Short mmCIF file of C-alpha atoms in Angstrom, two decimals:
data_model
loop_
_atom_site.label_atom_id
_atom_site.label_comp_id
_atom_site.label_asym_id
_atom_site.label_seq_id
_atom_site.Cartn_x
_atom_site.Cartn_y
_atom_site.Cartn_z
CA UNK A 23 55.54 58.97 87.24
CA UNK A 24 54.95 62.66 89.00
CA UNK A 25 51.73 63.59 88.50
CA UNK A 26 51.10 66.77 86.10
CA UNK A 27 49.83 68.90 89.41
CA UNK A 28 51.66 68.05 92.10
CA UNK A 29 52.54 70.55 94.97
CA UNK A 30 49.69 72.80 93.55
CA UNK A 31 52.05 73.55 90.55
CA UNK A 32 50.39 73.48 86.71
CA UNK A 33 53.16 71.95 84.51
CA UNK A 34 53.10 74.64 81.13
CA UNK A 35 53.97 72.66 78.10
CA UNK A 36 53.93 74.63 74.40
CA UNK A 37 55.22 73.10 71.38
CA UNK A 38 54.45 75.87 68.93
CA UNK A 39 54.60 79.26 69.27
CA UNK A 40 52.42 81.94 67.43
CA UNK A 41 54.05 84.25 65.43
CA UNK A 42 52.30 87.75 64.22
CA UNK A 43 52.98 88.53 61.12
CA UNK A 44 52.15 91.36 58.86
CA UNK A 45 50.32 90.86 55.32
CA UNK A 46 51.52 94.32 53.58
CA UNK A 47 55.56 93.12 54.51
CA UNK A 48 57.05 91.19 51.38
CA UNK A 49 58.49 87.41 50.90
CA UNK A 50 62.12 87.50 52.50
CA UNK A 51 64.07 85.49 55.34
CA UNK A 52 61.93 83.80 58.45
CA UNK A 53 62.73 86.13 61.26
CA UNK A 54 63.14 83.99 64.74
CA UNK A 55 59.48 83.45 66.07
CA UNK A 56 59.13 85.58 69.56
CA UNK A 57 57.82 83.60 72.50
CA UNK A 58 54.74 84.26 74.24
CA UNK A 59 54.42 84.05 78.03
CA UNK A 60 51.18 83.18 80.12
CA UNK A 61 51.22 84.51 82.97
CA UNK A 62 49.67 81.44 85.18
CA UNK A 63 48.42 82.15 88.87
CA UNK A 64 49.79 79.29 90.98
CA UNK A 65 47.47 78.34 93.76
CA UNK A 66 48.72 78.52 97.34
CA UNK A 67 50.26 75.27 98.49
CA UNK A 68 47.73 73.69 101.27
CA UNK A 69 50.42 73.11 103.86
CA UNK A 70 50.99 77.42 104.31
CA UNK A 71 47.17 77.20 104.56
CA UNK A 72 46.88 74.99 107.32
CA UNK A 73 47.02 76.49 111.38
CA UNK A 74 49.62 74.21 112.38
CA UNK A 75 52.18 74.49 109.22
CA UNK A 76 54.65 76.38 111.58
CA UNK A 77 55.72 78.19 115.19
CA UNK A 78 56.06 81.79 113.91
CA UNK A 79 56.73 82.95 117.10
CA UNK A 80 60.48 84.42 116.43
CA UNK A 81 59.40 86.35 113.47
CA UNK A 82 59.20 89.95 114.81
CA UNK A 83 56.53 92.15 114.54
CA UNK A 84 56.02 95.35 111.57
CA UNK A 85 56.55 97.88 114.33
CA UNK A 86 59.84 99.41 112.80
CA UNK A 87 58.53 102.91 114.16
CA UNK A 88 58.44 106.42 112.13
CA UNK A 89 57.47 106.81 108.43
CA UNK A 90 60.18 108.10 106.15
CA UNK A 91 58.37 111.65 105.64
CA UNK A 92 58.48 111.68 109.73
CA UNK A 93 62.72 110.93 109.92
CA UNK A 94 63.97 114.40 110.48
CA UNK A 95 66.21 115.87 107.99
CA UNK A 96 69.04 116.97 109.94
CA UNK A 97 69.01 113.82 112.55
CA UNK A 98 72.81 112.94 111.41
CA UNK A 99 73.88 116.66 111.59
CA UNK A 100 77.45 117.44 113.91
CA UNK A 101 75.67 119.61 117.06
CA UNK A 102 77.68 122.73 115.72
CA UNK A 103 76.23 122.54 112.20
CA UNK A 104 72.87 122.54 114.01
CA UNK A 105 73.85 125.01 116.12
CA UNK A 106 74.71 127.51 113.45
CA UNK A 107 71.96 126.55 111.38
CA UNK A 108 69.68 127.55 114.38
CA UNK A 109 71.38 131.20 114.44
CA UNK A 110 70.24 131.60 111.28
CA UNK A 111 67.04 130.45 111.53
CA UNK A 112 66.34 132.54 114.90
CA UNK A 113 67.79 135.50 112.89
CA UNK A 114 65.68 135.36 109.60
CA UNK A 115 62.36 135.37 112.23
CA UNK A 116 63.71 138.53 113.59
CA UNK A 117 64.27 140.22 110.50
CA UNK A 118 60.89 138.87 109.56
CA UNK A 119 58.81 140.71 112.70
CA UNK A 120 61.24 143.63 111.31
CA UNK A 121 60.14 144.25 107.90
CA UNK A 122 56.30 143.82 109.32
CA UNK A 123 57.24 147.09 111.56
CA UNK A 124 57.91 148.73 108.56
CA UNK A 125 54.95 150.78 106.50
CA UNK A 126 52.89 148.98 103.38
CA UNK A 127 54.79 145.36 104.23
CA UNK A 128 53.97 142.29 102.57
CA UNK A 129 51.86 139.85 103.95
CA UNK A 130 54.52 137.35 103.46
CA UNK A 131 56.22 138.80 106.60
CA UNK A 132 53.51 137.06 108.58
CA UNK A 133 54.88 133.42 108.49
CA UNK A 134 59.02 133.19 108.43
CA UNK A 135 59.07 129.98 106.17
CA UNK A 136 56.45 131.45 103.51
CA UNK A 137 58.79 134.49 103.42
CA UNK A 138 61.75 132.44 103.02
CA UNK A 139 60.21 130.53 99.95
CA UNK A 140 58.82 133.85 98.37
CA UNK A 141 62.39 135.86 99.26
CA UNK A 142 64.21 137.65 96.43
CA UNK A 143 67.85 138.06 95.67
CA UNK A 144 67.08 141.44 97.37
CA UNK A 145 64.92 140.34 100.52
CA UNK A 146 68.07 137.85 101.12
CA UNK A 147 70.99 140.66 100.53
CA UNK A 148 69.05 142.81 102.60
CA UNK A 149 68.63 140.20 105.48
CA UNK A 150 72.66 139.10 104.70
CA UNK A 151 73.68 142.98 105.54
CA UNK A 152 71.17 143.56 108.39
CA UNK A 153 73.07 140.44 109.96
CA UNK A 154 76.33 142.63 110.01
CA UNK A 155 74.47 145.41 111.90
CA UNK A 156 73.13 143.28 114.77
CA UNK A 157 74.51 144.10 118.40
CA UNK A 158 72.50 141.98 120.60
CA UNK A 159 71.26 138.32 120.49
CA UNK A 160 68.09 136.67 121.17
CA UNK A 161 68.68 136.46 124.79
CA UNK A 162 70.07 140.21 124.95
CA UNK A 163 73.53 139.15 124.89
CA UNK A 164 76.23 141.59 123.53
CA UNK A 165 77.03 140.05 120.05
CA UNK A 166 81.16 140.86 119.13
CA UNK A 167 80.18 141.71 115.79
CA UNK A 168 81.32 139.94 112.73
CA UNK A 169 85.45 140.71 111.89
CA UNK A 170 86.14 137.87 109.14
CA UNK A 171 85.01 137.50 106.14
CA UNK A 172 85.28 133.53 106.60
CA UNK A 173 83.02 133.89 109.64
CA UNK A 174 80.59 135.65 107.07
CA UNK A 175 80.46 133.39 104.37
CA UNK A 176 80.15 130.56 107.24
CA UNK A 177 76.67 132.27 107.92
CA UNK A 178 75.80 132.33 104.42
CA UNK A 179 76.21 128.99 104.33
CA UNK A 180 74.15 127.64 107.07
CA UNK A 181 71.92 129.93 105.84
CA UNK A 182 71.63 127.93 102.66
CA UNK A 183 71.01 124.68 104.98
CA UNK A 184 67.83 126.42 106.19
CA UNK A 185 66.74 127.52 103.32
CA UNK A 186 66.89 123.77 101.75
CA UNK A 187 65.48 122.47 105.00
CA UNK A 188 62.22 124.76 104.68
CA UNK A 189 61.69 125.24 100.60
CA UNK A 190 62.66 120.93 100.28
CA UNK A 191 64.93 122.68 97.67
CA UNK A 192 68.36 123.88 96.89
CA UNK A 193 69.11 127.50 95.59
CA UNK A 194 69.03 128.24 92.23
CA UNK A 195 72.48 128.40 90.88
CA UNK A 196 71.73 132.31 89.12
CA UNK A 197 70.21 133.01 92.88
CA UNK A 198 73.52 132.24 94.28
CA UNK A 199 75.25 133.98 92.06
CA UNK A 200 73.57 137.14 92.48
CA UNK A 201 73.34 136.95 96.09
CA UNK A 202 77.34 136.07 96.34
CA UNK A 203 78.29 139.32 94.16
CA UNK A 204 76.19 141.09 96.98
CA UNK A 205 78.30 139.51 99.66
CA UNK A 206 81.58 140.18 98.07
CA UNK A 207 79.96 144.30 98.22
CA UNK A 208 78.92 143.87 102.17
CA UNK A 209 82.70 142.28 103.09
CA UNK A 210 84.03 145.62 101.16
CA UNK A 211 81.32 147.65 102.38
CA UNK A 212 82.03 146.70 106.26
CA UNK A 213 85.40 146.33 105.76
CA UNK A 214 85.99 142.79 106.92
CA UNK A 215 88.96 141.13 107.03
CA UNK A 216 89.65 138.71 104.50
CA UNK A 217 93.08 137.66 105.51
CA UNK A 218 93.04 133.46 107.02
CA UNK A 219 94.23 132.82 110.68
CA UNK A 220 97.43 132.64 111.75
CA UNK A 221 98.56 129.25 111.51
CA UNK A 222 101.28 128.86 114.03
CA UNK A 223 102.22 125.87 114.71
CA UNK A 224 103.74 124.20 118.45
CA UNK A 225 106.35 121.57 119.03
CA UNK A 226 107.13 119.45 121.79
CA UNK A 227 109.47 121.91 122.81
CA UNK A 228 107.30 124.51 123.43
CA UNK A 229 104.60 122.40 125.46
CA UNK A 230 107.23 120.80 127.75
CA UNK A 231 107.56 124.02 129.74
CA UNK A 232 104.15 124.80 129.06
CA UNK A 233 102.95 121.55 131.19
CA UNK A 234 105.56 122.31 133.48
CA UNK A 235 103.75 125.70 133.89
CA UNK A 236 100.23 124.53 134.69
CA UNK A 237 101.54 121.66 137.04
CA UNK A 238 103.60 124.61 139.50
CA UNK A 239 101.53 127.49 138.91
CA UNK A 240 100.04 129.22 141.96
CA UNK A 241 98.10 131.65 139.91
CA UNK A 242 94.91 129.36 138.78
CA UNK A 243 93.33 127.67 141.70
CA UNK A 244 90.93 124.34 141.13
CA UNK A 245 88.69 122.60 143.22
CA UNK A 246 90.97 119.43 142.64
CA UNK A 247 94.46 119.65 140.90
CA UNK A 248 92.86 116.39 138.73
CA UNK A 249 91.64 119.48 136.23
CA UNK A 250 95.62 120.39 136.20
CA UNK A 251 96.80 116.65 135.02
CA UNK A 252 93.14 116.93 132.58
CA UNK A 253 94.81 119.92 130.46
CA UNK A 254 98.39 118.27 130.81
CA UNK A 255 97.24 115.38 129.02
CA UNK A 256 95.06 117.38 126.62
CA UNK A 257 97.85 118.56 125.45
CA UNK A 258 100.42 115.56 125.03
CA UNK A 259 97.39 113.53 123.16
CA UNK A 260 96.92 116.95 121.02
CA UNK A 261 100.73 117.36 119.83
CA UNK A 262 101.26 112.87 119.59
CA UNK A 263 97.64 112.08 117.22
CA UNK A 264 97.16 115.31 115.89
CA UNK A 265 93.35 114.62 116.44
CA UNK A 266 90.58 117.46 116.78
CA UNK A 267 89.26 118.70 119.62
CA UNK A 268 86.22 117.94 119.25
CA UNK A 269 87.43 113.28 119.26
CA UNK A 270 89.99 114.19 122.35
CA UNK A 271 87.01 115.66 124.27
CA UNK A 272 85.06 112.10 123.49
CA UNK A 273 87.42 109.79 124.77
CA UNK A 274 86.16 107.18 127.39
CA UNK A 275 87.81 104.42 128.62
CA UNK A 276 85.97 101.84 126.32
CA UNK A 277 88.47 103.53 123.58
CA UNK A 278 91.61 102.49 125.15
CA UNK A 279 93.52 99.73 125.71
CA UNK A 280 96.60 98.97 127.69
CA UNK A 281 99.17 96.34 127.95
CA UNK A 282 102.82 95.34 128.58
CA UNK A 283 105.03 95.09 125.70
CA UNK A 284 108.13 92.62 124.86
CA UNK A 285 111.14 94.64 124.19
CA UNK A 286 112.50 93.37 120.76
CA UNK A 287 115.70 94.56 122.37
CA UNK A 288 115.69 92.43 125.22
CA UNK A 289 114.69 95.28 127.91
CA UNK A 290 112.28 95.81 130.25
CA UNK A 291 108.46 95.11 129.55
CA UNK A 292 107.32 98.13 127.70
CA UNK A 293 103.63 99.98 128.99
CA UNK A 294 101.73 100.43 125.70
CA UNK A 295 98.29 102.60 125.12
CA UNK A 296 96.49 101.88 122.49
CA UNK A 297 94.32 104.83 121.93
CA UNK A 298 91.22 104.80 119.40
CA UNK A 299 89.03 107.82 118.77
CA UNK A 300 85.17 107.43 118.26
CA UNK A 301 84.67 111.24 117.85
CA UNK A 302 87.12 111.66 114.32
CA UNK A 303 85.18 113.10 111.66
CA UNK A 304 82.65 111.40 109.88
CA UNK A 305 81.97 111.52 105.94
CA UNK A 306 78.75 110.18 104.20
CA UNK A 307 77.87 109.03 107.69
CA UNK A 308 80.51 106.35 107.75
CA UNK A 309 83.70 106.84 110.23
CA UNK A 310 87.34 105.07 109.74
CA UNK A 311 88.60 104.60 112.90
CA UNK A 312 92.18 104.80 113.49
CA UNK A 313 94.32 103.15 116.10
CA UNK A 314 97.59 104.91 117.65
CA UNK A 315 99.82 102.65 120.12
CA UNK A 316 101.68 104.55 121.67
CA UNK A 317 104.68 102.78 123.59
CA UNK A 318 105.77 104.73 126.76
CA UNK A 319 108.66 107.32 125.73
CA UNK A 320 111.01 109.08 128.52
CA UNK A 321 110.91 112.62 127.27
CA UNK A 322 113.00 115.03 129.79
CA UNK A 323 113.35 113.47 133.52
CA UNK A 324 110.07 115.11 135.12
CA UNK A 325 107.93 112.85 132.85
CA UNK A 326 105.48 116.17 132.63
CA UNK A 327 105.00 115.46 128.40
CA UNK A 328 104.91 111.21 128.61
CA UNK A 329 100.72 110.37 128.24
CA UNK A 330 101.35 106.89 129.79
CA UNK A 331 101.93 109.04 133.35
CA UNK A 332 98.90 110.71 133.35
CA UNK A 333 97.02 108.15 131.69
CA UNK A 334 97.99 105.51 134.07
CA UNK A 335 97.89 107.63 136.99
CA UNK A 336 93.97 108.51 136.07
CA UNK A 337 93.53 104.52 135.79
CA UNK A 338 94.96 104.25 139.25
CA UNK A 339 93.12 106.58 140.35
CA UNK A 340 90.03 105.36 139.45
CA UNK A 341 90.99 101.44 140.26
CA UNK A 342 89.43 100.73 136.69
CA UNK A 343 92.11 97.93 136.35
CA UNK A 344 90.17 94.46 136.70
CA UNK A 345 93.22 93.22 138.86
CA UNK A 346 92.78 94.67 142.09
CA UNK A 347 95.99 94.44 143.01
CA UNK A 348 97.28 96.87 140.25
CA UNK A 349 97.76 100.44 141.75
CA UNK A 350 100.73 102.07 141.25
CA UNK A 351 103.79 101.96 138.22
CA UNK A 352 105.70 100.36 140.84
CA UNK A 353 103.66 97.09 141.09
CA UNK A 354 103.47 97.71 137.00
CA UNK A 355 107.25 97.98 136.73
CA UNK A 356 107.32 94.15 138.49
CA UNK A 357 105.22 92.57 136.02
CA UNK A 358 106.49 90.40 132.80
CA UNK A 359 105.29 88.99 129.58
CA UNK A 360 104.82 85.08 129.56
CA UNK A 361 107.35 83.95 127.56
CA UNK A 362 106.57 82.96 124.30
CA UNK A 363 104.17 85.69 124.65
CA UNK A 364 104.34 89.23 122.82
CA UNK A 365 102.12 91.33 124.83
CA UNK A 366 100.61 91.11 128.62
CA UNK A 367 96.78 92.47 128.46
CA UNK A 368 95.88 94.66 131.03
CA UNK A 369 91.86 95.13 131.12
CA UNK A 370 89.60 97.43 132.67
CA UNK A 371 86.21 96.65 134.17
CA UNK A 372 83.48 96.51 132.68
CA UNK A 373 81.51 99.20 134.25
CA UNK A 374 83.87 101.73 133.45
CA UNK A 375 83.65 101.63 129.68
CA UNK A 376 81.36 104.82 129.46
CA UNK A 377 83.65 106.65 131.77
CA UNK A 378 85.10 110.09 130.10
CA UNK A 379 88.90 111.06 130.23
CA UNK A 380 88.24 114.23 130.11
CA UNK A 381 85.25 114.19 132.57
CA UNK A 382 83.40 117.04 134.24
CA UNK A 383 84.55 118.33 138.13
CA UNK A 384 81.77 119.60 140.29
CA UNK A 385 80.91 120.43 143.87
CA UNK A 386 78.03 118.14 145.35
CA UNK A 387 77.22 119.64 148.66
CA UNK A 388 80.47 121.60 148.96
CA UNK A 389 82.28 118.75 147.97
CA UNK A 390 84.45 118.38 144.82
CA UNK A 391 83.21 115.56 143.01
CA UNK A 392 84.66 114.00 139.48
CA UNK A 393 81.97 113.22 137.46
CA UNK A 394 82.91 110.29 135.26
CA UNK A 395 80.11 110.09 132.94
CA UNK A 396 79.41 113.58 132.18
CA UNK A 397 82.12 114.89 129.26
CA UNK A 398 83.58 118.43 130.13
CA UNK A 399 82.35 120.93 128.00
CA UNK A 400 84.19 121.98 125.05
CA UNK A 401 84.37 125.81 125.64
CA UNK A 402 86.05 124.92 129.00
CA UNK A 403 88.99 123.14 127.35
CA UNK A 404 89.72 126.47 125.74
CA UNK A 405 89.73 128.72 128.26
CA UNK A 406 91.87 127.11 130.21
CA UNK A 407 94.10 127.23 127.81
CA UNK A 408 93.81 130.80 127.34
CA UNK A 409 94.20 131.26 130.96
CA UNK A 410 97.29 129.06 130.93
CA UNK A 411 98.77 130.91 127.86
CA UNK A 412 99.14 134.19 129.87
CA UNK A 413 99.90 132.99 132.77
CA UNK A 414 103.07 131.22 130.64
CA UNK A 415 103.76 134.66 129.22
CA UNK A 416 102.73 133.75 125.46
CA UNK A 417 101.88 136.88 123.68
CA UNK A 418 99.03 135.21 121.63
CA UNK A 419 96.67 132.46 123.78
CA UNK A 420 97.18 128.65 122.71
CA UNK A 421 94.25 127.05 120.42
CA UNK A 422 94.13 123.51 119.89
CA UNK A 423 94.31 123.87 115.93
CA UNK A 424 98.01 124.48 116.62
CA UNK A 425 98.27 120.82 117.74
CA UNK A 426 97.71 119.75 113.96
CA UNK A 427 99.85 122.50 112.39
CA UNK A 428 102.83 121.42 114.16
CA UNK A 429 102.41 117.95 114.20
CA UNK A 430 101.28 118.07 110.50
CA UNK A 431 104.51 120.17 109.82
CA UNK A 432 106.57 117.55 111.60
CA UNK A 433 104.93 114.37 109.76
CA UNK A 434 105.59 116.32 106.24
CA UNK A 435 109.14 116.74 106.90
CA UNK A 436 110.37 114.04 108.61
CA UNK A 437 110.99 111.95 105.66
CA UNK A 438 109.59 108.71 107.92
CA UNK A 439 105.87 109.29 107.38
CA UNK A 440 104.74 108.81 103.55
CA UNK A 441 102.06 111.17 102.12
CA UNK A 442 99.26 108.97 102.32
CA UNK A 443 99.98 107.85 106.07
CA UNK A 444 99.90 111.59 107.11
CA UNK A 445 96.68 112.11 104.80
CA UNK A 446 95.05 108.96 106.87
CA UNK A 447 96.21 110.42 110.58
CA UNK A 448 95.01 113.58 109.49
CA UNK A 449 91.62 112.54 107.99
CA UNK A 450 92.66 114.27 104.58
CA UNK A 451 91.10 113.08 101.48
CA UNK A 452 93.97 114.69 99.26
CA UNK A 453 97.30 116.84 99.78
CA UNK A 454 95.47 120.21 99.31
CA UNK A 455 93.82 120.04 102.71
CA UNK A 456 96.95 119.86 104.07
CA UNK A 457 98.61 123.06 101.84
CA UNK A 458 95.34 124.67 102.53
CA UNK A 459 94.38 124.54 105.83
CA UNK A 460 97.28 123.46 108.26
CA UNK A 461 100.58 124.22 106.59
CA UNK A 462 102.06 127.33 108.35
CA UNK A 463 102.21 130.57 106.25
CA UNK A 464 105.62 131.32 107.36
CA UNK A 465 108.45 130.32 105.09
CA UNK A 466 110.17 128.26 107.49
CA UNK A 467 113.16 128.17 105.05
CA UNK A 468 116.49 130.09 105.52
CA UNK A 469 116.63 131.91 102.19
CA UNK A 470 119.30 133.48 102.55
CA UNK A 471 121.62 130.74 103.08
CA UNK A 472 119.97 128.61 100.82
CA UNK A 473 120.48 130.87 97.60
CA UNK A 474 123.79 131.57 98.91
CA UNK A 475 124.62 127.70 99.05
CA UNK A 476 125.61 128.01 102.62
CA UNK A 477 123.94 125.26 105.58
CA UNK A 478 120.64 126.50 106.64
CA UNK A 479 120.25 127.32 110.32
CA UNK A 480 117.42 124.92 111.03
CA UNK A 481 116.89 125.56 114.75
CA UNK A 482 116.80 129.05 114.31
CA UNK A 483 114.18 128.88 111.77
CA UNK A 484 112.16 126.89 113.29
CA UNK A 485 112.27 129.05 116.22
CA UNK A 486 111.51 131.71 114.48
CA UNK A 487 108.11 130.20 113.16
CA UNK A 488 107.30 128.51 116.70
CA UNK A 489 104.61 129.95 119.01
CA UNK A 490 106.08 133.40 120.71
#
């Protein structure tokens, strides 16, 4: 028979249970009696108590670092939301030591953040329109000057985002208000323009010759012509995944994957990349990655828009292939798939995982060197292709926006793609980010004909609506 204690535990038994009743209530039904707990404090079994019960030397130790209050509010933050929000911040301390210039100011003036939490509608319209009238920048750099009214309301809000990071608070709706009414009065007042970007979109027709530009042209010199094939294939990744610029610009090798293909057709091996971008944009701090295999395409006979050339050709290159003996396309071109075998891996080493694609060239000692592991800056990807836009003879510089435009176009009307796989290449959460932001503003449609009930002239339309 177990005894009544055993393991330290006390054994509760109740056969009745108490209920309360009250004296002034009258004769009627029992009501169900309520139970009444004990709360009993269980001693401490002797074995935990004993030096030997246990080796707790895997457990780790309570050393997980900061506090919560010490976790910095803006840790998770893209670098150009920081950025911006650091404008603002280095522009409200000017305007501060500005109004303290000024005769009979207010102490508050003194400290930036106590200003910002004692600010008015006023003291932030002010500050809003004596943004518009700066010429120079911290460092004494010529500022352009603010032309958009979207560029405007941009500030306004990163302005916001300082504002909540110093008063731990958001802005009171009736603030807002007020102080948007005054911004509507400053974009009138100073004449902004209100009218969105052009959204003109490219094809693959249009970069073809474009590539074929910045491969033959004498006019742009480089250190090494490896910054040439960098842009080239900038620009075929841009118009095939319609990513950003800113997950192109943060591909390493670690994100791609190559391999030989069996031709379902009974063909040749096919070369297949399979490309996935860590840098896509991130909601709520989680990220949906999204693979593209792309199988090698001919496209025109110079090969100047097919990825897999300069792709391959940067592997080469860099002999990041584990098999040494893999150098060239040619000793590709010999190679099979087992058979009974879909696919033929084709891995790189190891230590090459952290290398960049689109990697920084510098001179070390006079000497062009490619720097693997340090990312080229993302300004430079867009003036080159500024510089390669004129010297093409475009009348209006390439952006890489225009990538998702026209590939977005393309997607919507090729009757392949469904809605919801162009919403998940594009990162969309609905169809209105689409209509809103990336569908081109000319009416691609021939009116005329249409309403006339003649065949539209296609090609001529879309040349029409192409980049000029």
């Amino acid at each position: 028979m177990h005894s009544e204690h055993q393991f330290g535990l006390h054994k509760i038994l109740s056969s009745e249970a108490t209920v309360k009743t009250n004296p002034m209530e009258s004769d009627g039904p029992e009501r169900p009696a309520k139970c009444s707990w004990t709360r009993v404090s269980y001693p401490i079994p002797s074995q935990l108590l004993r030096d030997d019960g246990g080796d707790f030397s895997d457990n780790p130790l309570d050393d997980t670092g900061l506090d919560l209050s010490a976790i910095p509010e803006d840790f998770d933050k893209a670098h150009r939301t920081l950025s911006q929000q650091g404008c603002m911040e280095e522009r409200w301390r000017r305007y501060c030591k500005a109004k303290l210039r000024e005769q009979r100011a207010d102490d508050k003036w003194r400290d930036p953040k106590h200003a910002l939490c004692e600010a008015s509608d006023n003291d932030i319209h002010w500050f809003l329109g004596w943004c518009l009238k700066l010429q120079q920048e911290k460092d004494c750099c010529h500022l352009k000057g603010t032309k958009k009214a979207s560029s405007f309301k941009s500030d306004w809000q990163s302005f916001r985002q300082y504002y909540k990071k110093v008063t731990k608070s958001k802005m009171h709706d009736e603030d807002s208000t007020n102080v948007w009414w005054g911004i509507k009065f400053l974009i009138m007042e100073h004449g902004l323009d209100m009218q969105k970007g052009r959204k003109v979109p490219v094809y693959i027709e249009d970069m073809v010759p474009f590539n074929e530009t910045i491969l033959s042209t004498q006019e742009k010199k480089f250190w090494l012509g490896f910054k040439q094939i960098q842009v080239c294939l900038y620009n075929t990744l841009g118009l095939f995944t319609i990513h950003q610029k800113n997950a192109l610009l943060s591909l390493q090798y670690k994100d791609l994957q190559f391999s030989l293909q069996k031709d379902p057709k009974g063909g040749p091996p096919i070369p297949l990349v399979e490309l996935t971008a860590e840098g896509v944009k991130k909601f709520m701090g989680s990220t949906d990655l999204i693979t593209f295999p792309l199988p090698e395409v001919i496209y025109g006979p110079l090969l100047v828009f097919c990825p897999h050339t300069y792709l391959f050709g940067m592997m080469f290159h860099a002999k990041a292939f584990q098999h040494s003996g893999l150098t060239s396309m040619a000793q590709l071109r010999k190679l099979f798939v087992r058979q009974g075998c879909q696919q033929m891996p084709m891995c790189l080493k190891h230590e090459t995982a952290d290398w960049y694609i689109f990697c920084e060239t510098e001179l070390v000692k006079g000497t062009p060197v490619i720097q693997h592991k340090k990312p080229m800056p993302k300004q430079k990807m867009g003036r080159l292709l500024v510089v390669f836009s004129k010297i093409h003879g475009w009348l209006h510089p390439l952006f890489s926006h225009q990538f998702r435009y026209g590939g977005g176009k393309t997607l919507n009307e090729s009757g392949w793609v469904s809605e919801e796989q162009r919403m998940l290449i594009m990162k969309h959460a609905d169809h209105h980010t689409f209509v809103e932001h990336y569908h081109p503003q000319t009416v691609s449609t021939d009116m005329i004909r249409t309403i006339c009930s003649l065949n539209p002239e296609k090609e001529l339309m879309r040349a029409v609506a192409r980049q000029d």
